[in-house]
Structure formats: structure tokens, C-alpha cells
Coordinates of C-alpha atoms and ligand atoms in Angstrom, one line a residue:
X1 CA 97.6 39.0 0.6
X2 CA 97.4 37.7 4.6
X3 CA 99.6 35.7 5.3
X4 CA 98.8 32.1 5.7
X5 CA 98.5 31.2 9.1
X6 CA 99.4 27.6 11.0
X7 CA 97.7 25.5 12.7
X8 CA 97.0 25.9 15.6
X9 CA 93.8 24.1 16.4
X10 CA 93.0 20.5 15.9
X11 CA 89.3 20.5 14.3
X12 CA 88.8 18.3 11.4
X13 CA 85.3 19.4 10.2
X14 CA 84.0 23.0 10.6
X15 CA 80.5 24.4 10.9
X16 CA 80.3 28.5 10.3
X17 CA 77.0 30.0 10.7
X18 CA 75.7 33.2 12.1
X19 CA 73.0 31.7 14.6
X20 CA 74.3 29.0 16.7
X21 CA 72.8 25.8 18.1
X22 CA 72.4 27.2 21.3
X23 CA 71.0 30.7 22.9
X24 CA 71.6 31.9 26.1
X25 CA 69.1 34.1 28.4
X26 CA 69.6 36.1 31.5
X27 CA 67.5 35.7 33.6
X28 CA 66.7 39.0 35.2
X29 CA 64.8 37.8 38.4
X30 CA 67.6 35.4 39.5
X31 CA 70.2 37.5 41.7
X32 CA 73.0 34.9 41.2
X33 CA 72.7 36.1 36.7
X34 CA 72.2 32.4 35.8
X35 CA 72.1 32.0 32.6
X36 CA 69.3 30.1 30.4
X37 CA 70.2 28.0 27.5
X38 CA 67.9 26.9 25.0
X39 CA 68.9 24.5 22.6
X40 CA 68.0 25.2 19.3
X41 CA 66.8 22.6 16.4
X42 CA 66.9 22.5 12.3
X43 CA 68.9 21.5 10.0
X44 CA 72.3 21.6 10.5
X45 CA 72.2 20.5 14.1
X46 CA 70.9 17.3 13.5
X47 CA 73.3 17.4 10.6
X48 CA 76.1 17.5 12.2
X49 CA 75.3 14.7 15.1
X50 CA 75.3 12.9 11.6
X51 CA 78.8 12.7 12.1
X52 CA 79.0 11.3 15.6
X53 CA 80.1 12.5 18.7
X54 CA 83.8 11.1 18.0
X55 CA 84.3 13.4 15.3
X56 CA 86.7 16.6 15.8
X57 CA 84.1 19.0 14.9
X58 CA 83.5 22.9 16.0
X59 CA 80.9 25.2 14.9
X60 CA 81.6 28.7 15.2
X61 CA 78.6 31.1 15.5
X62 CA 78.1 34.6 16.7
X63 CA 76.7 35.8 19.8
X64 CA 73.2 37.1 19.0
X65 CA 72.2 38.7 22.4
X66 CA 73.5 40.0 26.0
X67 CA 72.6 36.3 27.3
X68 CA 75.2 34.9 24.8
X69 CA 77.5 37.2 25.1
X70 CA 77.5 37.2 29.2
X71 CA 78.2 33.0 28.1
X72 CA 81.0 34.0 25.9
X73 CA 82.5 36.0 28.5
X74 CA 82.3 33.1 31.1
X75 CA 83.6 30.5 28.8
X76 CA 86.9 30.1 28.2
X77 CA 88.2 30.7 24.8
X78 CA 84.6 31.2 23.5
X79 CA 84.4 27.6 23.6
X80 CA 80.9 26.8 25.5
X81 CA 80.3 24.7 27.9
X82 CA 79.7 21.2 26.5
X83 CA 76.7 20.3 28.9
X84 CA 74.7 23.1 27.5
X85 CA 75.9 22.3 23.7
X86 CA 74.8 18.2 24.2
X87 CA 78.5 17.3 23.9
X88 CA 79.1 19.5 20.4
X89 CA 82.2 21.9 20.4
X90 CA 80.8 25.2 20.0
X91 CA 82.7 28.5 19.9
X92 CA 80.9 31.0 20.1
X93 CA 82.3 35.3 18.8
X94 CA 81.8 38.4 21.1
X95 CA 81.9 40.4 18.3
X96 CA 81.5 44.1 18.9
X97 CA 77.4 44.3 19.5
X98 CA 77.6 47.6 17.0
X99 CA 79.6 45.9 14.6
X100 CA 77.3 43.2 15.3
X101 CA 73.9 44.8 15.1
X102 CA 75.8 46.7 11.7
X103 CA 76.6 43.9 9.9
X104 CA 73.4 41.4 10.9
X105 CA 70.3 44.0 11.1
X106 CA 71.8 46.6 8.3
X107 CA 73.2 44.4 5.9
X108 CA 72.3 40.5 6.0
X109 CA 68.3 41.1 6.8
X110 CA 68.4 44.7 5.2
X111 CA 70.3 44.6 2.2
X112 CA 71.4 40.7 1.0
X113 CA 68.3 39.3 2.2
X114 CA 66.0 41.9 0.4
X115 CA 68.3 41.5 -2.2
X116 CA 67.8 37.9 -2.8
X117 CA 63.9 37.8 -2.2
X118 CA 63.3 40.8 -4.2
X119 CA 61.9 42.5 -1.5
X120 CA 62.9 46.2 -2.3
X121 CA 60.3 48.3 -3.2
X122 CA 61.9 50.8 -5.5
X123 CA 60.7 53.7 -6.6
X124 CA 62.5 54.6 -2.7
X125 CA 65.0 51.9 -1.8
X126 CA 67.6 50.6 -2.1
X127 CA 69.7 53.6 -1.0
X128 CA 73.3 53.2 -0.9
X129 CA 74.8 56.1 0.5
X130 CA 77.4 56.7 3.5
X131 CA 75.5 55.2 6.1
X132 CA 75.4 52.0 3.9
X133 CA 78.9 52.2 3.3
X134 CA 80.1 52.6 7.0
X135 CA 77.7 49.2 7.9
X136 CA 79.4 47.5 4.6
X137 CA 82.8 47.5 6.6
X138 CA 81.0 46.1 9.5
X139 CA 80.0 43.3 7.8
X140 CA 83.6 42.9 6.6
X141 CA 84.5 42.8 9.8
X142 CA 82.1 40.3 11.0
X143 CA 83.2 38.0 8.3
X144 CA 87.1 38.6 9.2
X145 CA 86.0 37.6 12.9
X146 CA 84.9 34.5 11.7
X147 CA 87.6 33.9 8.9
X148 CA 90.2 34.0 11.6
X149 CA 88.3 32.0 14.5
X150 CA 87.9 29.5 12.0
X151 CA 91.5 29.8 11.0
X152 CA 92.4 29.1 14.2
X153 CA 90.3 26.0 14.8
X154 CA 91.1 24.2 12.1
X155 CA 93.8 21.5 11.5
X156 CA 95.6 20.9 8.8
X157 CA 93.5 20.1 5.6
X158 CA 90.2 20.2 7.4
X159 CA 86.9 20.7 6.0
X160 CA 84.5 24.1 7.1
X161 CA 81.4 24.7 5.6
X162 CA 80.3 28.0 5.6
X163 CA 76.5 28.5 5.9
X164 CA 74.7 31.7 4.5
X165 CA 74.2 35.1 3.3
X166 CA 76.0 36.5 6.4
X167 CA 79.0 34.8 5.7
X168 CA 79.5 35.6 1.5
X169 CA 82.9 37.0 2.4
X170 CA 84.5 34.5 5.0
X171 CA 85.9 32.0 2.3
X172 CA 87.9 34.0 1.0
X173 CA 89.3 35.7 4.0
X174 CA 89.6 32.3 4.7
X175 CA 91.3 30.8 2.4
X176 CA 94.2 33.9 2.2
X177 CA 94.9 32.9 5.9
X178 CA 94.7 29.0 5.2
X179 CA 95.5 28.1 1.9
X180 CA 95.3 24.3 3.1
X181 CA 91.4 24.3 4.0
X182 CA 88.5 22.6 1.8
X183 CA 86.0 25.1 2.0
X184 CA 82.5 24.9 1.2
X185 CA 79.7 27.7 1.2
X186 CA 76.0 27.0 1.6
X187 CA 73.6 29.6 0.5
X188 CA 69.6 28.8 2.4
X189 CA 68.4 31.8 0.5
X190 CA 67.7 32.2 -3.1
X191 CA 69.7 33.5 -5.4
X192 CA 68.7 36.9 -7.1
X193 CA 68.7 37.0 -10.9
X194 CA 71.2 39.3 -12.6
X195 CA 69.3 42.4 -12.8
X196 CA 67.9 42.7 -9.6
X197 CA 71.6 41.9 -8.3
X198 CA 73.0 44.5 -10.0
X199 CA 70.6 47.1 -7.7
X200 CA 73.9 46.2 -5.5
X201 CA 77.3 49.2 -6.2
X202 CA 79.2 47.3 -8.6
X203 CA 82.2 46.9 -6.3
X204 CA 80.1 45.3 -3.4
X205 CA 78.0 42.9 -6.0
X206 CA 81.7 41.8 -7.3
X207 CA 82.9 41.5 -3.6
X208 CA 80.1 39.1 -2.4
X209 CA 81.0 37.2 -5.5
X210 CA 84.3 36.8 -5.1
X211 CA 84.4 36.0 -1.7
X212 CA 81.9 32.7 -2.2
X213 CA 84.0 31.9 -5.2
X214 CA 86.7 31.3 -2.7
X215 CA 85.4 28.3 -1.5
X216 CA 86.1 25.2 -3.6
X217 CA 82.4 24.6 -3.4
X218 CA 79.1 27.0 -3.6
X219 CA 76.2 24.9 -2.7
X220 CA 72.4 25.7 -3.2
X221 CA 68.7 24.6 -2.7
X222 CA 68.0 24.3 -5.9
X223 CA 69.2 24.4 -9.3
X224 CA 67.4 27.4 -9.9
X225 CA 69.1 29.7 -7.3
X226 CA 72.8 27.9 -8.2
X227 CA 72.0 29.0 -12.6
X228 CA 71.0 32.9 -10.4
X229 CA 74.4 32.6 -9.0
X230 CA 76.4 31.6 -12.4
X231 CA 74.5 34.2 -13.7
X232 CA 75.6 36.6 -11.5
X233 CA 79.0 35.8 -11.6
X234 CA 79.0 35.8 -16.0
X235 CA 77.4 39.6 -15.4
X236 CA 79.3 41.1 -12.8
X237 CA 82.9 38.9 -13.2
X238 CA 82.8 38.5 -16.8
X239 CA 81.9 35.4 -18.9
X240 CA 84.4 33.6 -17.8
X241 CA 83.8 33.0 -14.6
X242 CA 83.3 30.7 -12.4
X243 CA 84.1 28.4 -15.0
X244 CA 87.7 29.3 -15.2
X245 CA 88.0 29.3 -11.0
X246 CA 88.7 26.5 -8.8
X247 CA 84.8 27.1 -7.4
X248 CA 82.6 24.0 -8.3
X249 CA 78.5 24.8 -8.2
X250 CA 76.8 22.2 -6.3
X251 CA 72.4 21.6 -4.9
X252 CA 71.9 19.9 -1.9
X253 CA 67.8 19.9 -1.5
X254 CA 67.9 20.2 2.3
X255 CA 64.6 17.3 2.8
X256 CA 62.1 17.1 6.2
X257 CA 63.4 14.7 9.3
X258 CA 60.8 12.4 9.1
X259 CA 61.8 9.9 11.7
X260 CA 62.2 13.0 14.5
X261 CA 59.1 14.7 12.9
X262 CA 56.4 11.6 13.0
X263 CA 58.0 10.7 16.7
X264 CA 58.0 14.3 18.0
X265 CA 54.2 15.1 16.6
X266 CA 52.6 12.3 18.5
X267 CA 53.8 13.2 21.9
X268 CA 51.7 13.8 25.0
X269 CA 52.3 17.7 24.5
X270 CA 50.9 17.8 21.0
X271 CA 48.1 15.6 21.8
X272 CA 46.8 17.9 24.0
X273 CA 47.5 20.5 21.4
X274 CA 45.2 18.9 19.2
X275 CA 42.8 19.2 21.3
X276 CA 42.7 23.0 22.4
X277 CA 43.7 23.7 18.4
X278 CA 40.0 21.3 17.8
X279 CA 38.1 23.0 20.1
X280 CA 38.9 26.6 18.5
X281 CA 38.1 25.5 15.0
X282 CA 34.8 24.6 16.4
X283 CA 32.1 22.1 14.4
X284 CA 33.4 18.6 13.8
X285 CA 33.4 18.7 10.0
X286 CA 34.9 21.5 9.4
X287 CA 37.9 21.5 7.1
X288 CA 41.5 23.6 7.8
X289 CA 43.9 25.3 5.6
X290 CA 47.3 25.8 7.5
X291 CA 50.2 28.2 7.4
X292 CA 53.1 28.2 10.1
X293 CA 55.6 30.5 8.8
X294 CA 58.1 33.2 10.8
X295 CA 56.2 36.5 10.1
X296 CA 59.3 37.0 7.5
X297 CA 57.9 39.8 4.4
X298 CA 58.9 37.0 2.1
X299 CA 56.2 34.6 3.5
X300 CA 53.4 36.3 2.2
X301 CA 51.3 36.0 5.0
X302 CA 49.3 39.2 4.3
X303 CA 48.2 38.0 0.5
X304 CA 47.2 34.1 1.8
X305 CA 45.0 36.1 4.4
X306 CA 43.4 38.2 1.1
X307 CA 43.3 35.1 -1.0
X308 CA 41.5 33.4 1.7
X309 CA 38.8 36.5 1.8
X310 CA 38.3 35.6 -1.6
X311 CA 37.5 32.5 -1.2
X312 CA 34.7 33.1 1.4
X313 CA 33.4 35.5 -1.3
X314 CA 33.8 33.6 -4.5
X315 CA 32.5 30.4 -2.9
X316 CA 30.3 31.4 0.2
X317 CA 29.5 27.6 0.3
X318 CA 32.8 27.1 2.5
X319 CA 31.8 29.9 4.9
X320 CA 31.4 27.8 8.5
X321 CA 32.8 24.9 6.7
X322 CA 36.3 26.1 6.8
X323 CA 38.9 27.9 8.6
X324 CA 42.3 29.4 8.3
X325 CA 45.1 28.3 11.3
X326 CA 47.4 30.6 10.7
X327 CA 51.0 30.6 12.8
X328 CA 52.9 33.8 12.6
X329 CA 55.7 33.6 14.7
X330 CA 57.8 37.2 15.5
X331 CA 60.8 37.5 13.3
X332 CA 64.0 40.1 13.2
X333 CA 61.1 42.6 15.3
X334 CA 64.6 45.0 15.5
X335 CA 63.3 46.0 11.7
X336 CA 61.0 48.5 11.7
X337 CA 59.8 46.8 8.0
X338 CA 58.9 43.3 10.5
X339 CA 57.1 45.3 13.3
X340 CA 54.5 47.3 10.6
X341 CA 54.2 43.8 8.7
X342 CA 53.5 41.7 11.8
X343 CA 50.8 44.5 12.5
X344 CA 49.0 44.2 9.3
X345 CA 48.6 40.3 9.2
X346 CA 46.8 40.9 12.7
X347 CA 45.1 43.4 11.3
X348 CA 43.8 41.7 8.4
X349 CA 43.2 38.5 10.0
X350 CA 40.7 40.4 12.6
X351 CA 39.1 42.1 9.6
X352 CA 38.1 39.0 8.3
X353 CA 36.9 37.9 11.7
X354 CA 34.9 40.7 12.1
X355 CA 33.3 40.7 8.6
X356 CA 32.3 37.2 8.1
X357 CA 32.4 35.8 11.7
X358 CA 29.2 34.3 13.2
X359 CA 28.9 33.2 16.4
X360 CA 30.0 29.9 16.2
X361 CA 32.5 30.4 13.6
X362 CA 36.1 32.3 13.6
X363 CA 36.9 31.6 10.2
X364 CA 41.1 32.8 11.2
X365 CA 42.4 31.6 13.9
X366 CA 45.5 33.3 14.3
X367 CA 48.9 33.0 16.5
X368 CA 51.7 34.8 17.2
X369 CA 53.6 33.4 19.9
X370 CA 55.9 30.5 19.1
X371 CA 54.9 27.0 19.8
X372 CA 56.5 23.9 18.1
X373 CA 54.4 21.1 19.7
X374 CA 51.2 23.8 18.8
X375 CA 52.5 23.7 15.0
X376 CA 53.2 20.0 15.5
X377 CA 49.3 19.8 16.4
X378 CA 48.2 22.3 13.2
X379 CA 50.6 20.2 11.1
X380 CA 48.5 17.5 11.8
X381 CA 44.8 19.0 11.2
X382 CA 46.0 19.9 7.9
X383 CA 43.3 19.6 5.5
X384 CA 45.2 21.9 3.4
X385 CA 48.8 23.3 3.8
X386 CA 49.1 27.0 2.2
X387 CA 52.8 28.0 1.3
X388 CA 53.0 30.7 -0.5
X389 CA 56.1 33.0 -0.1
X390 CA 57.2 36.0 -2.8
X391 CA 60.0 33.7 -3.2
X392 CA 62.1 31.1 -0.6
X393 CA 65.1 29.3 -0.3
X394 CA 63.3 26.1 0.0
X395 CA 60.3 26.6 2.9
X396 CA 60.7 23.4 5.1
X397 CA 57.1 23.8 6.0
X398 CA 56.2 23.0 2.8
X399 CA 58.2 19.7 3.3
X400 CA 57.2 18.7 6.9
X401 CA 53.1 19.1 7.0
X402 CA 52.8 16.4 4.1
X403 CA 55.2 14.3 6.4
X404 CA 53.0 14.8 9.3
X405 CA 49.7 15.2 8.7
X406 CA 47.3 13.1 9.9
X407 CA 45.0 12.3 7.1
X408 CA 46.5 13.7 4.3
X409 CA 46.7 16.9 3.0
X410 CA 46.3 19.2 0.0
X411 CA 49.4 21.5 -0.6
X412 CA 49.5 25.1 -2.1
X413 CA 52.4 25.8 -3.1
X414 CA 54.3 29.1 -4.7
X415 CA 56.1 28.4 -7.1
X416 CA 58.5 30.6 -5.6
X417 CA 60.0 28.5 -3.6
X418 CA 62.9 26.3 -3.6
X419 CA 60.4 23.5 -2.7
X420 CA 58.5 23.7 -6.0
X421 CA 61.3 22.0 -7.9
X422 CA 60.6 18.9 -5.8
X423 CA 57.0 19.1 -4.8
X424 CA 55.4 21.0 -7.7
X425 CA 54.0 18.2 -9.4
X426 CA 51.5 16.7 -6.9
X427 CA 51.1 20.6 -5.3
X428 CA 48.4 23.2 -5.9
X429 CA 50.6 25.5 -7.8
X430 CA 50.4 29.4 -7.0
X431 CA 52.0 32.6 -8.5
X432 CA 52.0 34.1 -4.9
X433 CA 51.2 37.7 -6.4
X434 CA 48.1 36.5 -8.0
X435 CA 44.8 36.6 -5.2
X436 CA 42.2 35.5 -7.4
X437 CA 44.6 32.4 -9.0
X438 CA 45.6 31.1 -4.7
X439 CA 41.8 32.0 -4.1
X440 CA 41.0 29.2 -6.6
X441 CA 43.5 26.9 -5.4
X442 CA 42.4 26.9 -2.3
X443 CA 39.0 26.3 -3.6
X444 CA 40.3 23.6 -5.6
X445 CA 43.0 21.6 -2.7
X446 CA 39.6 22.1 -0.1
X447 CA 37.6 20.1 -2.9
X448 CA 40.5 17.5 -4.0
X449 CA 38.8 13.7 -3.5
X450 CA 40.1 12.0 -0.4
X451 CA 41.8 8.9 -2.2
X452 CA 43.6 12.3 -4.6
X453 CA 44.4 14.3 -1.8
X454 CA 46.3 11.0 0.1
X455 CA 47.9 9.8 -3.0
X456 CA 49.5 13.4 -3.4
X457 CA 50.4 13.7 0.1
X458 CA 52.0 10.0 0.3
X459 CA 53.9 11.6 -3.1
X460 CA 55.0 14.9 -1.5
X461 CA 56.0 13.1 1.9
X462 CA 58.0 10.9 -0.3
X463 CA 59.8 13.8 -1.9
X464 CA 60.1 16.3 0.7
X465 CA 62.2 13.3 3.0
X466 CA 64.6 12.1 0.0
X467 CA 67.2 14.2 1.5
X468 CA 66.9 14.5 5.3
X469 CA 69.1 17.0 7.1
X470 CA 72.1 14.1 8.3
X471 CA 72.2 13.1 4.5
X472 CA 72.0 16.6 3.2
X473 CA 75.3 17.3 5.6
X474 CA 77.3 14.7 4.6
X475 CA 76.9 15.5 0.7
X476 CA 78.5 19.4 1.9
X477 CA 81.3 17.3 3.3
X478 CA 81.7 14.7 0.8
X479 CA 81.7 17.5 -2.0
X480 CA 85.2 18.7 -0.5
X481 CA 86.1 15.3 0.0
X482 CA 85.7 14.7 3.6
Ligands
F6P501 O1 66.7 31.2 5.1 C1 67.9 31.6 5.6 C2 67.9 31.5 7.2 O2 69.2 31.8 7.6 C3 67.4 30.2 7.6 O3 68.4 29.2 7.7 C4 66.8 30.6 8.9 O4 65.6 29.8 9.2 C5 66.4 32.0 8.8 O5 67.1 32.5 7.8 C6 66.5 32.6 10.2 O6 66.9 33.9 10.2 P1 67.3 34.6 11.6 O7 68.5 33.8 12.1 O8 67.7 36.0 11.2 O9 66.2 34.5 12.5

């Protein structure tokens, strides 16, 4: 065993995740290299200005790119600059860019996150061979780089949470090197059942295990992906465990943030969103059914654009009366897997176009380059929110259109996802596999009464903001006791 390490940092609440609250850029035209930072949003940031800016906290997160890297290299320590960070301590890991690309492209988004979706398809894949095994100790070594930053940081008895599949075996590196720390891991992702787990070499499924088990507390979406996790450990640890560890199981439901949502959606910039978004749906009456995903395989784009076919053929009374906004954004485009899926959503999207388009009708209207007032603006046309991934964490979109939208909407919802647990009741429910079954419920949310359809909506809004992101980070903290 390491041995434990002092103190040597002051930090009293830690935040460990693999993609930061800030990105940096370089800008190529601009002979002086200045550097671009773009402040990012979601959960955990606003989560952690729960705590308020008085609070000794550091998040440690990885550089992604050359632009955050060139920022490490200027800042010293790692630590950022706090006028690009809004005040937050941020300390940021050069690590290796081959361990790097290793560890984050060839095992979190190729192995655990296939893993935990079910994403495999496997009559070919997975294959763990050499190559797998040399990218395994890259991700080791990720997780050590972080384990020992974060030992670093910390005072003595401080809380870190550790967020996500990237970071299964940091806890317990952790904990060997500070034996003092309450430490929490946060999985986003589902949890894969038992068999499908097992696809994983015995020793690596029994690795990942272990290493989350060395946090006091394993935190999930939902109760469903924590009972995965149990079961995981019961088949690959033995029976006994986590029962007879120190690990407690915990579910945070991660909710919308309604009050920054509702504000953000009705400024100037989305106004005018509305209006360009309006003007390509054409014909004042017509009704939309929205999707705003990452074009992530898990989403399911590709099946909600052959559901929707279905519809125009099962009920050709909606054709002209209806049309599909569909926001793909790119996603992990280093996979080859991502490129050849973001192809074929274009490519069925304009086959649909071109098969039942009319002149003054484009019944998909499809977009691919990321625009959050523009998905503030479809989040608000919502007649009809479609969510339906193979399986998801949770799917926050499923959460925030209810939240926002302007006269109410119907939702379809999977029932893979995390959300289901919260929203299924006053949702469309989907098995995501099933065309002619989301075909229907489309049918069906597009028909829903008005006085239904708001009822639900003021239901789901209801649900999907009981936990809002500052609330959902103080339950991490207060399950270690801080
Ligand atoms: O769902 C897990 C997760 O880490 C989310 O928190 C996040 O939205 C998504 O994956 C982003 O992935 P990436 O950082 O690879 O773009």
C-alpha cells in the first residue's frame, strides 16, 4: 500500500471530474497565441456556486485540448486564472495527451461507456486484447494523476466528490494516499446489469468495482442504476459485498434549474430564435415534436427519425400539420462509431425530406451546430418533446423542455432513461427499440387535449425541478458529512 501522504493543501471541499468548467482555445489568427476561454454550464457548476464563493473549494479536471493545455502551461501550479474561472479554484492536469487520448477516447467513451449503455454490438466487439490492455494502464494512470492532485489539494478531513465513469479508480488511489478524506463517487451514466458487465476481463470488471467501493459513498441517478451496481458487486466481489464495506449506496436525481432556465429562455437572443426557428416550421398551425440531444449512439436519434416516418405513413392526416425540430449537436467526433452515426441521422432526416416534402412543407428540420439560445427557442415551440435514448443516465432534456415550454407540452419518453423513474407517470412511455410502439406515441402526445397536455406538463415541470443542481450538490456533500 502507498503511503499516506500529508497535507499539503488547504481545500476543504473537492470537485474531480474529467471535463472542467472552463475550455480554452487558441486562437490561430492572433499572432500574440491569446487564448479563448469559454465558460462552460450544467450541473455541477452551478452546484458548486451553491456553496459560495467563501468556501475553500478546488475542482480538478483534465486538460481536454492544446488550448487547455497551452493554459495549463501558463498557469502556475495548474491552478487557472481566477478571472477566466468567475472566481472558482480550478486546477487543471497536463496529463500526457497519449495517455490522455488512451484513457478518455479508448476506454471511458469506448469501453465503460459502451459498457454501461449496452451499446456493443457483439457478434464483433468487445475485443479485449493487447491493445486494450496497454490503453487499460493509461487509464490507471489518468486516474493516479488525479488521485494524487487531489491528494495534494486537500486538507485535513476534507470532502472530494469524484464525478463519473472516468474516474472509477481514483477513490481508491485516493484513499491509500489519504486515509483522512471523505470521499464520494458520482456515477451520470447508468449502471449495466450483471451480465452485460461481465463482457468486461474479470480482473478489470473487479478493479472498477473496487476502486468506487473505496469511496465512503457511490452515488447514482436512480435507484435503478445504484440495484445494477449492488448487483455487480454481489457477482463479481462475492455476496458479500458492498454490504460488509465501509461504501454506503446513495441516488441523488440530478433535477432542471428552473429559475436560470425560465430567465435564460426569454432573453432577446432566444426571442429572436423563435422567430427564425417559426419561420422554418412554416404554416401557423402547425404542431412540433422536439429533440435536442448530443448526437451520442445512446440518444437514439436515428430510430425517433424512423418512428417519425411512421407516423407520416400510419396517419397521413399529420403530413403538413406537423414537423420534427431535431438538434443534433457533434459529440466525441474523434470516434470513428460518432462520425458514421452523425452521418446517418443526416442522411435519414434528408430522406424523409425528400420523400414526403412539398413545397411548403419540410417536415425535419434538422441542426447540427450547437446553439443553446436556438434550443432555448425549440424548447419553447414544444408541442411535443421526444426522448428516447437506448438507455441514459437521466437525459436532462427530458427534465428542462416541460420546464420551459411555452404552452405546454406532451413528453415521449424511454423508459430507458434515468428520467422515467421521475417523469414516467404523466409521460408518453416508449421502449426505444420499438418503431411502430414511439410511432403511436407520437400519434397519441400530438392528439393529447390541451387542458391534458398542460396538466401533465405542469406535473412533469414539477418533478423534473424537485432536485435542482445546488440542491443535488449539497446532498453529495452532506452524505459524507460536509
Ligand atoms: O453522462 C455522462 C457525461 O459525463 C455527462 O455528464 C456529460 O454530459 C457527457 O457525459 C459529456 O461527455 P463528454 O465530456 O465526453 O463530451
Amino acid at each position: 500500500m502507498a503511503s499516506p501522504l500529508a497535507s499539503t493543501g488547504g481545500a476543504e471541499v473537492l470537485v474531480a471530474s474529467n471535463r472542467g468548467p472552463v475550455s480554452y482555445e487558441v486562437r490561430a489568427a492572433d499572432p500574440a497565441g491569446a487564448l479563448h476561454v469559454k465558460r462552460g454550464g450544467g450541473g455541477l457548476v452551478s452546484g458548486l456556486s451553491a456553496i459560495g464563493p467563501d468556501a475553500n473549494a478546488v475542482w480538478v479536471c483534465a486538460a481536454l485540448g492544446d488550448g487547455d493545455r497551452e493554459a495549463v502551461r501558463r498557469a502556475a501550479g495548474g491552478r487557472l486564472p481566477a478571472a477566466d474561472t468567475g472566481g472558482q479554484q480550478v486546477r487543471m492536469l497536463d496529463i500526457d495527451a497519449d495517455v490522455f487520448s488512451d484513457a478518455y477516447n479508448g476506454v471511458a467513451n469506448s469501453v465503460l461507456w459502451f459498457v454501461h449503455h449496452m451499446l456493443y454490438q457483439t457478434p464483433l466487439e468487445p475485443v479485449f486484447d493487447a491493445e486494450f490492455r496497454r490503453r487499460w494502464a493509461s487509464y490507471q494512470a489518468y486516474n493516479r494523476a488525479f488521485a494524487e492532485a487531489l491528494a495534494e489539494e486537500a486538507g485535513e478531513g476534507a470532502v472530494v466528490v469524484v464525478q463519473d465513469y472516468h474516474l472509477a479508480l481514483a477513490p481508491r488511489m485516493l484513499r491509500r494516499l489519504r486515509p483522512d478524506l471523505r470521499i464520494g463517487h458520482f456515477s451520470h451514466t447508468p449502471w449495466a446489469p450483471p451480465d452485460y458487465f461481465r463482457l468486461l476481463p474479470d480482473d478489470i470488471a473487479a478493479e472498477l468495482l473496487s476502486g468506487i467501493l473505496g469511496a465512503d459513498h457511490a452515488a447514482f441517478l436512480t435507484r435503478r442504476w445504484a440495484d445494477a451496481f449492488v448487483d455487480c458487486c454481489h457477482a463479481v466481489l462475492g455476496p458479500g459485498i458492498p454490504s460488509s464495506s465501509d461504501t454506503r449506496i446513495g441516488v441523488h436525481g440530478l433535477g432542471a434549474d428552473a429559475d436560470f432556465l425560465r430567465k435564460r429562455a426569454h432573453e432577446p437572443d432566444v426571442d429572436e430564435r423563435m422567430r427564425a426557428l417559426r419561420e422554418e416550421i412554416g404554416g401557423a398551425d402547425r404542431r412540433t415534436i422536439v429533440r435536442v440531444d448530443r448526437t451520442e449512439l445512446s440518444k437514439n436519434i436515428v430510430r425517433g427519425l424512423l418512428a417519425y416516418r411512421q407516423l407520416l405513413d400510419d396517419h397521413p392526416e399529420w403530413r403538413e400539420r406537423v414537423v420534427h425540430v431535431a438538434f443534433a449537436y457533434p459529440s466525441r467526433q474523434d470516434l470513428a462509431v460518432y462520425r458514421d452515426y452523425t452521418a446517418e441521422v443526416q442522411r435519414v432526416a434528408d430522406e424523409i425530406n425528400s420523400a414526403y416534402g412539398t413545397a411548403g412543407w419540410t417536415p425535419v428540420v434538422l441542426h447540427v451546430k450547437d446553439d443553446f439560445a436556438r434550443s432555448l427557442a425549440a424548447y419553447r415551440l414544444a408541442d411535443v418533446a421526444l426522448v428516447n435514448p437506448i438507455r441514459d443516465g437521466m437525459n436532462l432534456v427530458a427534465k428542462e423542455i416541460p420546464v420551459v415550454s411555452d404552452e405546454g407540452c406532451a413528453l415521449v419518453l424511454s423508459r430507458e432513461a434515468g428520467a422515467y423513474e421521475e417523469l414516467g407517470e404523466d409521460a408518453v412511455v416508449v421502449n426505444p427499440y420499438d418503431i411502430g410502439g414511439t410511432a403511436e406515441a407520437l400519434a397519441r402526445a400530438l392528439a393529447m387535449p390541451a387542458g391534458e397536455r398542460a396538466e401533465r406538463c405542469k406535473r412533469l415541470a414539477a418533478a423534473a425541478t424537485a432536485l435542482p443542481p445546488a440542491a443535488w450538490f449539497l446532498e453529495q456533500l452532506g452524505a459524507l458529512g460536509g
